[in-house]
PDB file of C-alpha atoms and ligand atoms in Angstrom:
ATOM      1  CA  UNK A  18      99.536 122.231 113.798  1.00  0.00           C
ATOM      2  CA  UNK A  19      98.118 118.814 113.201  1.00  0.00           C
ATOM      3  CA  UNK A  20      94.296 118.500 113.211  1.00  0.00           C
ATOM      4  CA  UNK A  21      91.407 116.264 112.935  1.00  0.00           C
ATOM      5  CA  UNK A  22      87.940 115.956 111.510  1.00  0.00           C
ATOM      6  CA  UNK A  23      85.153 114.060 113.299  1.00  0.00           C
ATOM      7  CA  UNK A  24      82.172 112.401 111.452  1.00  0.00           C
ATOM      8  CA  UNK A  25      78.971 111.841 113.400  1.00  0.00           C
ATOM      9  CA  UNK A  26      75.366 110.857 112.857  1.00  0.00           C
ATOM     10  CA  UNK A  27      73.626 111.697 116.011  1.00  0.00           C
ATOM     11  CA  UNK A  28      74.369 112.625 119.680  1.00  0.00           C
ATOM     12  CA  UNK A  29      78.008 113.074 119.261  1.00  0.00           C
ATOM     13  CA  UNK A  30      79.156 112.319 122.799  1.00  0.00           C
ATOM     14  CA  UNK A  31      82.370 110.798 121.510  1.00  0.00           C
ATOM     15  CA  UNK A  32      83.032 113.794 119.422  1.00  0.00           C
ATOM     16  CA  UNK A  33      82.281 115.875 122.491  1.00  0.00           C
ATOM     17  CA  UNK A  34      84.832 113.822 124.428  1.00  0.00           C
ATOM     18  CA  UNK A  35      87.479 114.486 121.799  1.00  0.00           C
ATOM     19  CA  UNK A  36      86.875 118.266 121.919  1.00  0.00           C
ATOM     20  CA  UNK A  37      86.907 118.359 125.678  1.00  0.00           C
ATOM     21  CA  UNK A  38      90.101 116.346 125.806  1.00  0.00           C
ATOM     22  CA  UNK A  39      91.608 119.303 123.941  1.00  0.00           C
ATOM     23  CA  UNK A  40      92.241 117.517 120.715  1.00  0.00           C
ATOM     24  CA  UNK A  41      92.496 119.771 117.621  1.00  0.00           C
ATOM     25  CA  UNK A  42      89.022 119.168 116.128  1.00  0.00           C
ATOM     26  CA  UNK A  43      88.824 121.534 113.153  1.00  0.00           C
ATOM     27  CA  UNK A  44      85.627 120.197 111.671  1.00  0.00           C
ATOM     28  CA  UNK A  45      82.556 118.075 112.427  1.00  0.00           C
ATOM     29  CA  UNK A  46      80.678 116.517 109.520  1.00  0.00           C
ATOM     30  CA  UNK A  47      77.454 114.898 109.859  1.00  0.00           C
ATOM     31  CA  UNK A  48      75.226 112.976 107.367  1.00  0.00           C
ATOM     32  CA  UNK A  49      72.146 114.123 109.095  1.00  0.00           C
ATOM     33  CA  UNK A  50      71.050 117.756 109.535  1.00  0.00           C
ATOM     34  CA  UNK A  51      69.465 116.964 112.916  1.00  0.00           C
ATOM     35  CA  UNK A  52      72.490 115.358 114.503  1.00  0.00           C
ATOM     36  CA  UNK A  53      72.503 116.808 118.053  1.00  0.00           C
ATOM     37  CA  UNK A  54      76.264 116.916 118.010  1.00  0.00           C
ATOM     38  CA  UNK A  55      76.234 119.672 115.457  1.00  0.00           C
ATOM     39  CA  UNK A  56      74.889 122.162 117.983  1.00  0.00           C
ATOM     40  CA  UNK A  57      77.452 121.410 120.488  1.00  0.00           C
ATOM     41  CA  UNK A  58      80.167 121.754 117.800  1.00  0.00           C
ATOM     42  CA  UNK A  59      79.093 125.070 116.646  1.00  0.00           C
ATOM     43  CA  UNK A  60      78.626 126.366 120.105  1.00  0.00           C
ATOM     44  CA  UNK A  61      82.371 125.545 120.673  1.00  0.00           C
ATOM     45  CA  UNK A  62      83.058 127.557 117.489  1.00  0.00           C
ATOM     46  CA  UNK A  63      84.102 124.508 115.588  1.00  0.00           C
ATOM     47  CA  UNK A  64      83.147 124.380 111.772  1.00  0.00           C
ATOM     48  CA  UNK A  65      80.352 122.104 110.860  1.00  0.00           C
ATOM     49  CA  UNK A  66      79.217 120.574 107.566  1.00  0.00           C
ATOM     50  CA  UNK A  67      76.372 118.414 106.459  1.00  0.00           C
ATOM     51  CA  UNK A  68      76.622 115.993 103.809  1.00  0.00           C
ATOM     52  CA  UNK A  69      73.276 114.302 103.595  1.00  0.00           C
ATOM     53  CA  UNK A  70      73.327 110.572 102.245  1.00  0.00           C
ATOM     54  CA  UNK A  71      69.746 111.329 100.979  1.00  0.00           C
ATOM     55  CA  UNK A  72      70.964 113.644  98.432  1.00  0.00           C
ATOM     56  CA  UNK A  73      72.961 110.928  96.726  1.00  0.00           C
ATOM     57  CA  UNK A  74      71.505 107.942  94.828  1.00  0.00           C
ATOM     58  CA  UNK A  75      74.764 105.914  95.000  1.00  0.00           C
ATOM     59  CA  UNK A  76      77.112 105.254  97.794  1.00  0.00           C
ATOM     60  CA  UNK A  77      80.190 106.278  95.459  1.00  0.00           C
ATOM     61  CA  UNK A  78      78.648 109.680  94.876  1.00  0.00           C
ATOM     62  CA  UNK A  79      77.875 110.278  98.673  1.00  0.00           C
ATOM     63  CA  UNK A  80      81.386 109.150  99.616  1.00  0.00           C
ATOM     64  CA  UNK A  81      82.839 111.528  97.029  1.00  0.00           C
ATOM     65  CA  UNK A  82      80.893 114.343  98.500  1.00  0.00           C
ATOM     66  CA  UNK A  83      81.959 113.488 101.901  1.00  0.00           C
ATOM     67  CA  UNK A  84      85.647 113.353 100.856  1.00  0.00           C
ATOM     68  CA  UNK A  85      85.349 116.811  99.429  1.00  0.00           C
ATOM     69  CA  UNK A  86      84.085 118.139 102.662  1.00  0.00           C
ATOM     70  CA  UNK A  87      86.784 116.339 104.690  1.00  0.00           C
ATOM     71  CA  UNK A  88      89.588 117.459 102.381  1.00  0.00           C
ATOM     72  CA  UNK A  89      88.516 120.979 102.759  1.00  0.00           C
ATOM     73  CA  UNK A  90      89.812 120.829 106.270  1.00  0.00           C
ATOM     74  CA  UNK A  91      93.177 118.978 105.232  1.00  0.00           C
ATOM     75  CA  UNK A  92      93.116 116.869 108.331  1.00  0.00           C
ATOM     76  CA  UNK A  93      95.754 114.637 109.411  1.00  0.00           C
ATOM     77  CA  UNK A  94      93.251 112.351 111.107  1.00  0.00           C
ATOM     78  CA  UNK A  95      89.561 111.444 110.365  1.00  0.00           C
ATOM     79  CA  UNK A  96      87.791 110.081 113.292  1.00  0.00           C
ATOM     80  CA  UNK A  97      84.338 108.135 112.846  1.00  0.00           C
ATOM     81  CA  UNK A  98      82.350 108.751 115.980  1.00  0.00           C
ATOM     82  CA  UNK A  99      78.912 107.192 115.784  1.00  0.00           C
ATOM     83  CA  UNK A 100      78.851 107.643 112.080  1.00  0.00           C
ATOM     84  CA  UNK A 101      76.121 105.439 110.823  1.00  0.00           C
ATOM     85  CA  UNK A 102      77.096 104.924 107.186  1.00  0.00           C
ATOM     86  CA  UNK A 103      78.907 102.128 105.518  1.00  0.00           C
ATOM     87  CA  UNK A 104      81.919 103.534 103.607  1.00  0.00           C
ATOM     88  CA  UNK A 105      82.904 102.371 100.231  1.00  0.00           C
ATOM     89  CA  UNK A 106      86.392 100.683  99.803  1.00  0.00           C
ATOM     90  CA  UNK A 107      87.528 103.604  97.732  1.00  0.00           C
ATOM     91  CA  UNK A 108      86.700 106.038 100.517  1.00  0.00           C
ATOM     92  CA  UNK A 109      88.344 103.835 103.106  1.00  0.00           C
ATOM     93  CA  UNK A 110      91.548 103.585 100.963  1.00  0.00           C
ATOM     94  CA  UNK A 111      91.631 107.293 100.294  1.00  0.00           C
ATOM     95  CA  UNK A 112      92.107 107.754 104.191  1.00  0.00           C
ATOM     96  CA  UNK A 113      94.103 104.498 104.769  1.00  0.00           C
ATOM     97  CA  UNK A 114      96.056 104.589 108.045  1.00  0.00           C
ATOM     98  CA  UNK A 115      94.533 107.885 109.159  1.00  0.00           C
ATOM     99  CA  UNK A 116      90.921 106.790 109.736  1.00  0.00           C
ATOM    100  CA  UNK A 117      89.893 105.612 113.070  1.00  0.00           C
ATOM    101  CA  UNK A 118      86.620 104.381 114.437  1.00  0.00           C
ATOM    102  CA  UNK A 119      85.139 103.614 117.933  1.00  0.00           C
ATOM    103  CA  UNK A 120      83.010 100.436 118.109  1.00  0.00           C
ATOM    104  CA  UNK A 121      80.951  99.508 121.193  1.00  0.00           C
ATOM    105  CA  UNK A 122      82.169  95.865 121.678  1.00  0.00           C
ATOM    106  CA  UNK A 123      85.447  94.030 122.341  1.00  0.00           C
ATOM    107  CA  UNK A 124      86.319  93.267 118.511  1.00  0.00           C
ATOM    108  CA  UNK A 125      86.525  90.884 116.938  1.00  0.00           C
ATOM    109  CA  UNK A 126      83.359  89.968 119.085  1.00  0.00           C
ATOM    110  CA  UNK A 127      80.162  91.636 117.927  1.00  0.00           C
ATOM    111  CA  UNK A 128      80.854  93.716 114.865  1.00  0.00           C
ATOM    112  CA  UNK A 129      77.773  95.457 113.563  1.00  0.00           C
ATOM    113  CA  UNK A 130      74.680  96.936 115.227  1.00  0.00           C
ATOM    114  CA  UNK A 131      73.036  96.103 118.570  1.00  0.00           C
ATOM    115  CA  UNK A 132      76.181  95.093 120.201  1.00  0.00           C
ATOM    116  CA  UNK A 133      75.004  95.536 123.862  1.00  0.00           C
ATOM    117  CA  UNK A 134      71.878  93.443 123.306  1.00  0.00           C
ATOM    118  CA  UNK A 135      73.978  90.830 121.613  1.00  0.00           C
ATOM    119  CA  UNK A 136      76.501  90.644 124.424  1.00  0.00           C
ATOM    120  CA  UNK A 137      73.752  90.270 126.999  1.00  0.00           C
ATOM    121  CA  UNK A 138      72.121  87.482 124.759  1.00  0.00           C
ATOM    122  CA  UNK A 139      75.324  85.705 124.468  1.00  0.00           C
ATOM    123  CA  UNK A 140      76.029  85.862 128.216  1.00  0.00           C
ATOM    124  CA  UNK A 141      79.496  87.144 127.979  1.00  0.00           C
ATOM    125  CA  UNK A 142      80.952  88.347 131.252  1.00  0.00           C
ATOM    126  CA  UNK A 143      83.101  91.086 129.736  1.00  0.00           C
ATOM    127  CA  UNK A 144      82.202  93.595 127.191  1.00  0.00           C
ATOM    128  CA  UNK A 145      83.646  96.887 126.183  1.00  0.00           C
ATOM    129  CA  UNK A 146      84.743  99.004 123.381  1.00  0.00           C
ATOM    130  CA  UNK A 147      87.392  99.273 120.680  1.00  0.00           C
ATOM    131  CA  UNK A 148      89.158 101.981 118.815  1.00  0.00           C
ATOM    132  CA  UNK A 149      90.534 100.561 115.544  1.00  0.00           C
ATOM    133  CA  UNK A 150      91.894 101.834 112.239  1.00  0.00           C
ATOM    134  CA  UNK A 151      89.151 101.498 109.578  1.00  0.00           C
ATOM    135  CA  UNK A 152      89.605  98.947 106.704  1.00  0.00           C
ATOM    136  CA  UNK A 153      87.004  98.103 103.915  1.00  0.00           C
ATOM    137  CA  UNK A 154      85.679  95.212 105.996  1.00  0.00           C
ATOM    138  CA  UNK A 155      83.042  96.594 108.482  1.00  0.00           C
ATOM    139  CA  UNK A 156      84.316  96.889 112.163  1.00  0.00           C
ATOM    140  CA  UNK A 157      87.623  95.145 111.348  1.00  0.00           C
ATOM    141  CA  UNK A 158      90.963  96.697 111.074  1.00  0.00           C
ATOM    142  CA  UNK A 159      93.944  97.059 113.381  1.00  0.00           C
ATOM    143  CA  UNK A 160      93.033  97.644 117.004  1.00  0.00           C
ATOM    144  CA  UNK A 161      94.420 100.568 118.727  1.00  0.00           C
ATOM    145  CA  UNK A 162      93.136 100.283 122.279  1.00  0.00           C
ATOM    146  CA  UNK A 163      90.385  98.379 124.088  1.00  0.00           C
ATOM    147  CA  UNK A 164      88.510  98.970 127.329  1.00  0.00           C
ATOM    148  CA  UNK A 165      86.846  96.107 129.071  1.00  0.00           C
ATOM    149  CA  UNK A 166      83.859  96.507 131.522  1.00  0.00           C
ATOM    150  CA  UNK A 167      82.021  93.776 133.432  1.00  0.00           C
ATOM    151  CA  UNK A 168      78.572  92.538 132.408  1.00  0.00           C
ATOM    152  CA  UNK A 169      76.603  92.162 135.592  1.00  0.00           C
ATOM    153  CA  UNK A 170      73.835  89.852 136.446  1.00  0.00           C
ATOM    154  CA  UNK A 171      71.064  92.386 136.385  1.00  0.00           C
ATOM    155  CA  UNK A 172      72.214  94.570 133.506  1.00  0.00           C
ATOM    156  CA  UNK A 173      69.903  95.625 130.865  1.00  0.00           C
ATOM    157  CA  UNK A 174      71.032  97.086 127.466  1.00  0.00           C
ATOM    158  CA  UNK A 175      70.671 100.710 128.667  1.00  0.00           C
ATOM    159  CA  UNK A 176      72.873 100.136 131.798  1.00  0.00           C
ATOM    160  CA  UNK A 177      75.480  98.171 129.910  1.00  0.00           C
ATOM    161  CA  UNK A 178      75.611 100.770 127.081  1.00  0.00           C
ATOM    162  CA  UNK A 179      76.181 103.523 129.632  1.00  0.00           C
ATOM    163  CA  UNK A 180      78.901 101.542 131.278  1.00  0.00           C
ATOM    164  CA  UNK A 181      80.614 101.011 128.031  1.00  0.00           C
ATOM    165  CA  UNK A 182      80.107 104.625 126.741  1.00  0.00           C
ATOM    166  CA  UNK A 183      81.874 106.068 129.735  1.00  0.00           C
ATOM    167  CA  UNK A 184      85.026 103.998 128.695  1.00  0.00           C
ATOM    168  CA  UNK A 185      84.549 105.084 124.989  1.00  0.00           C
ATOM    169  CA  UNK A 186      85.011 108.618 126.337  1.00  0.00           C
ATOM    170  CA  UNK A 187      88.304 107.691 127.891  1.00  0.00           C
ATOM    171  CA  UNK A 188      89.851 105.502 125.013  1.00  0.00           C
ATOM    172  CA  UNK A 189      88.971 107.522 121.935  1.00  0.00           C
ATOM    173  CA  UNK A 190      90.840 110.799 123.073  1.00  0.00           C
ATOM    174  CA  UNK A 191      93.813 108.656 124.122  1.00  0.00           C
ATOM    175  CA  UNK A 192      93.872 106.857 120.677  1.00  0.00           C
ATOM    176  CA  UNK A 193      93.543 110.109 118.769  1.00  0.00           C
ATOM    177  CA  UNK A 194      96.300 111.761 120.808  1.00  0.00           C
ATOM    178  CA  UNK A 195      98.654 108.908 120.256  1.00  0.00           C
ATOM    179  CA  UNK A 196      97.873 109.071 116.474  1.00  0.00           C
ATOM    180  CA  UNK A 197      98.419 112.929 116.203  1.00  0.00           C
ATOM    181  CA  UNK A 198     101.655 112.577 118.326  1.00  0.00           C
ATOM    182  CA  UNK A 199     102.919 110.033 115.760  1.00  0.00           C
ATOM    183  CA  UNK A 200     103.010 107.245 118.212  1.00  0.00           C
ATOM    184  CA  UNK A 201     101.125 104.556 116.503  1.00  0.00           C
ATOM    185  CA  UNK A 202     102.824 101.946 114.456  1.00  0.00           C
ATOM    186  CA  UNK A 203     100.821  99.413 112.291  1.00  0.00           C
ATOM    187  CA  UNK A 204     102.900  96.351 112.005  1.00  0.00           C
ATOM    188  CA  UNK A 205     101.338  93.480 109.930  1.00  0.00           C
ATOM    189  CA  UNK A 206      97.849  94.482 111.158  1.00  0.00           C
ATOM    190  CA  UNK A 207      98.948  94.819 114.775  1.00  0.00           C
ATOM    191  CA  UNK A 208      99.040  98.341 116.283  1.00  0.00           C
ATOM    192  CA  UNK A 209     101.894  99.281 118.770  1.00  0.00           C
ATOM    193  CA  UNK A 210     102.264 102.515 120.691  1.00  0.00           C
ATOM    194  CA  UNK A 211     105.771 104.002 120.829  1.00  0.00           C
ATOM    195  CA  UNK A 212     106.689 104.553 124.374  1.00  0.00           C
ATOM    196  CA  UNK A 213     104.992 101.400 125.627  1.00  0.00           C
ATOM    197  CA  UNK A 214     101.653 102.851 126.808  1.00  0.00           C
ATOM    198  CA  UNK A 215      99.118 100.349 127.824  1.00  0.00           C
ATOM    199  CA  UNK A 216      96.687  99.627 124.978  1.00  0.00           C
ATOM    200  CA  UNK A 217      93.928  98.224 127.442  1.00  0.00           C
ATOM    201  CA  UNK A 218      91.961  99.435 130.122  1.00  0.00           C
ATOM    202  CA  UNK A 219      89.758  97.602 132.775  1.00  0.00           C
ATOM    203  CA  UNK A 220      86.977  99.505 134.260  1.00  0.00           C
ATOM    204  CA  UNK A 221      85.362  97.172 137.069  1.00  0.00           C
TER     205      UNK A 221
HETATM  206  C1  GRF B   9      78.881 104.948 120.342  1.00  0.00           C
HETATM  207  O1  GRF B   9      78.467 103.822 121.107  1.00  0.00           O
HETATM  208  C2  GRF B   9      79.832 104.441 119.351  1.00  0.00           C
HETATM  209  O2  GRF B   9      80.769 103.496 119.829  1.00  0.00           O
HETATM  210  C3  GRF B   9      78.944 103.878 118.370  1.00  0.00           C
HETATM  211  O3  GRF B   9      77.807 104.704 118.255  1.00  0.00           O
HETATM  212  C4  GRF B   9      77.649 105.397 119.518  1.00  0.00           C
HETATM  213  C5  GRF B   9      77.583 106.886 119.126  1.00  0.00           C
HETATM  214  O4  GRF B   9      77.522 107.682 120.274  1.00  0.00           O
HETATM  215  N1  GRF B   9      79.618 103.589 116.999  1.00  0.00           N
HETATM  216  P1  GRF B   9      77.892 109.139 120.184  1.00  0.00           P
HETATM  217  O5  GRF B   9      77.114 109.753 118.938  1.00  0.00           O
HETATM  218  O6  GRF B   9      79.224 109.360 120.060  1.00  0.00           O
HETATM  219  O7  GRF B   9      77.316 109.776 121.412  1.00  0.00           O
END
């Protein structure tokens, strides 16, 4: 049976969405012992592990420990879900083409942090989220699926973030399922889904 591991740093609502969609989440790994998502995972009988970045002086050493924890599960897919550490190129290469991330913007717009505040400040009228394969460059990499939501006149960061998050919880399970079903093809940096499934969602 195929399976996946999810990496979190905090709340873990995307991880929860993956579990509740029935995906085979075998392990949840956090770099923070106080990540709220860990409690949810153990409550569901899912194995958890903590690899604290504070225990390692160098990024390479942290990534090596993380890889050891991941490989213990022998996952087909590794999903970053609010995992707030920058990964080394070596780590990313080790999991090349089986490492997904969810990012709260319509990439390539607004890579990095504070995406909702930046979207509001830029005055964009559409915002959203992206599931993409991870490459060494932060928040780049082949796009699997995107969901777009409107930015409304009186939105603040909290309201906009919640609107986007609801869509994250829809597209991440979809992307993970496509991956585990062997439906994703990366062709020259462009992802296609075998069977012609729509790779975009509009949530007015
Ligand atoms: C999500 O918005 C995700 O896109 C971003 O960090 C947030 C994590 O939320 N990378 P959660 O931990 O999944 O609830």
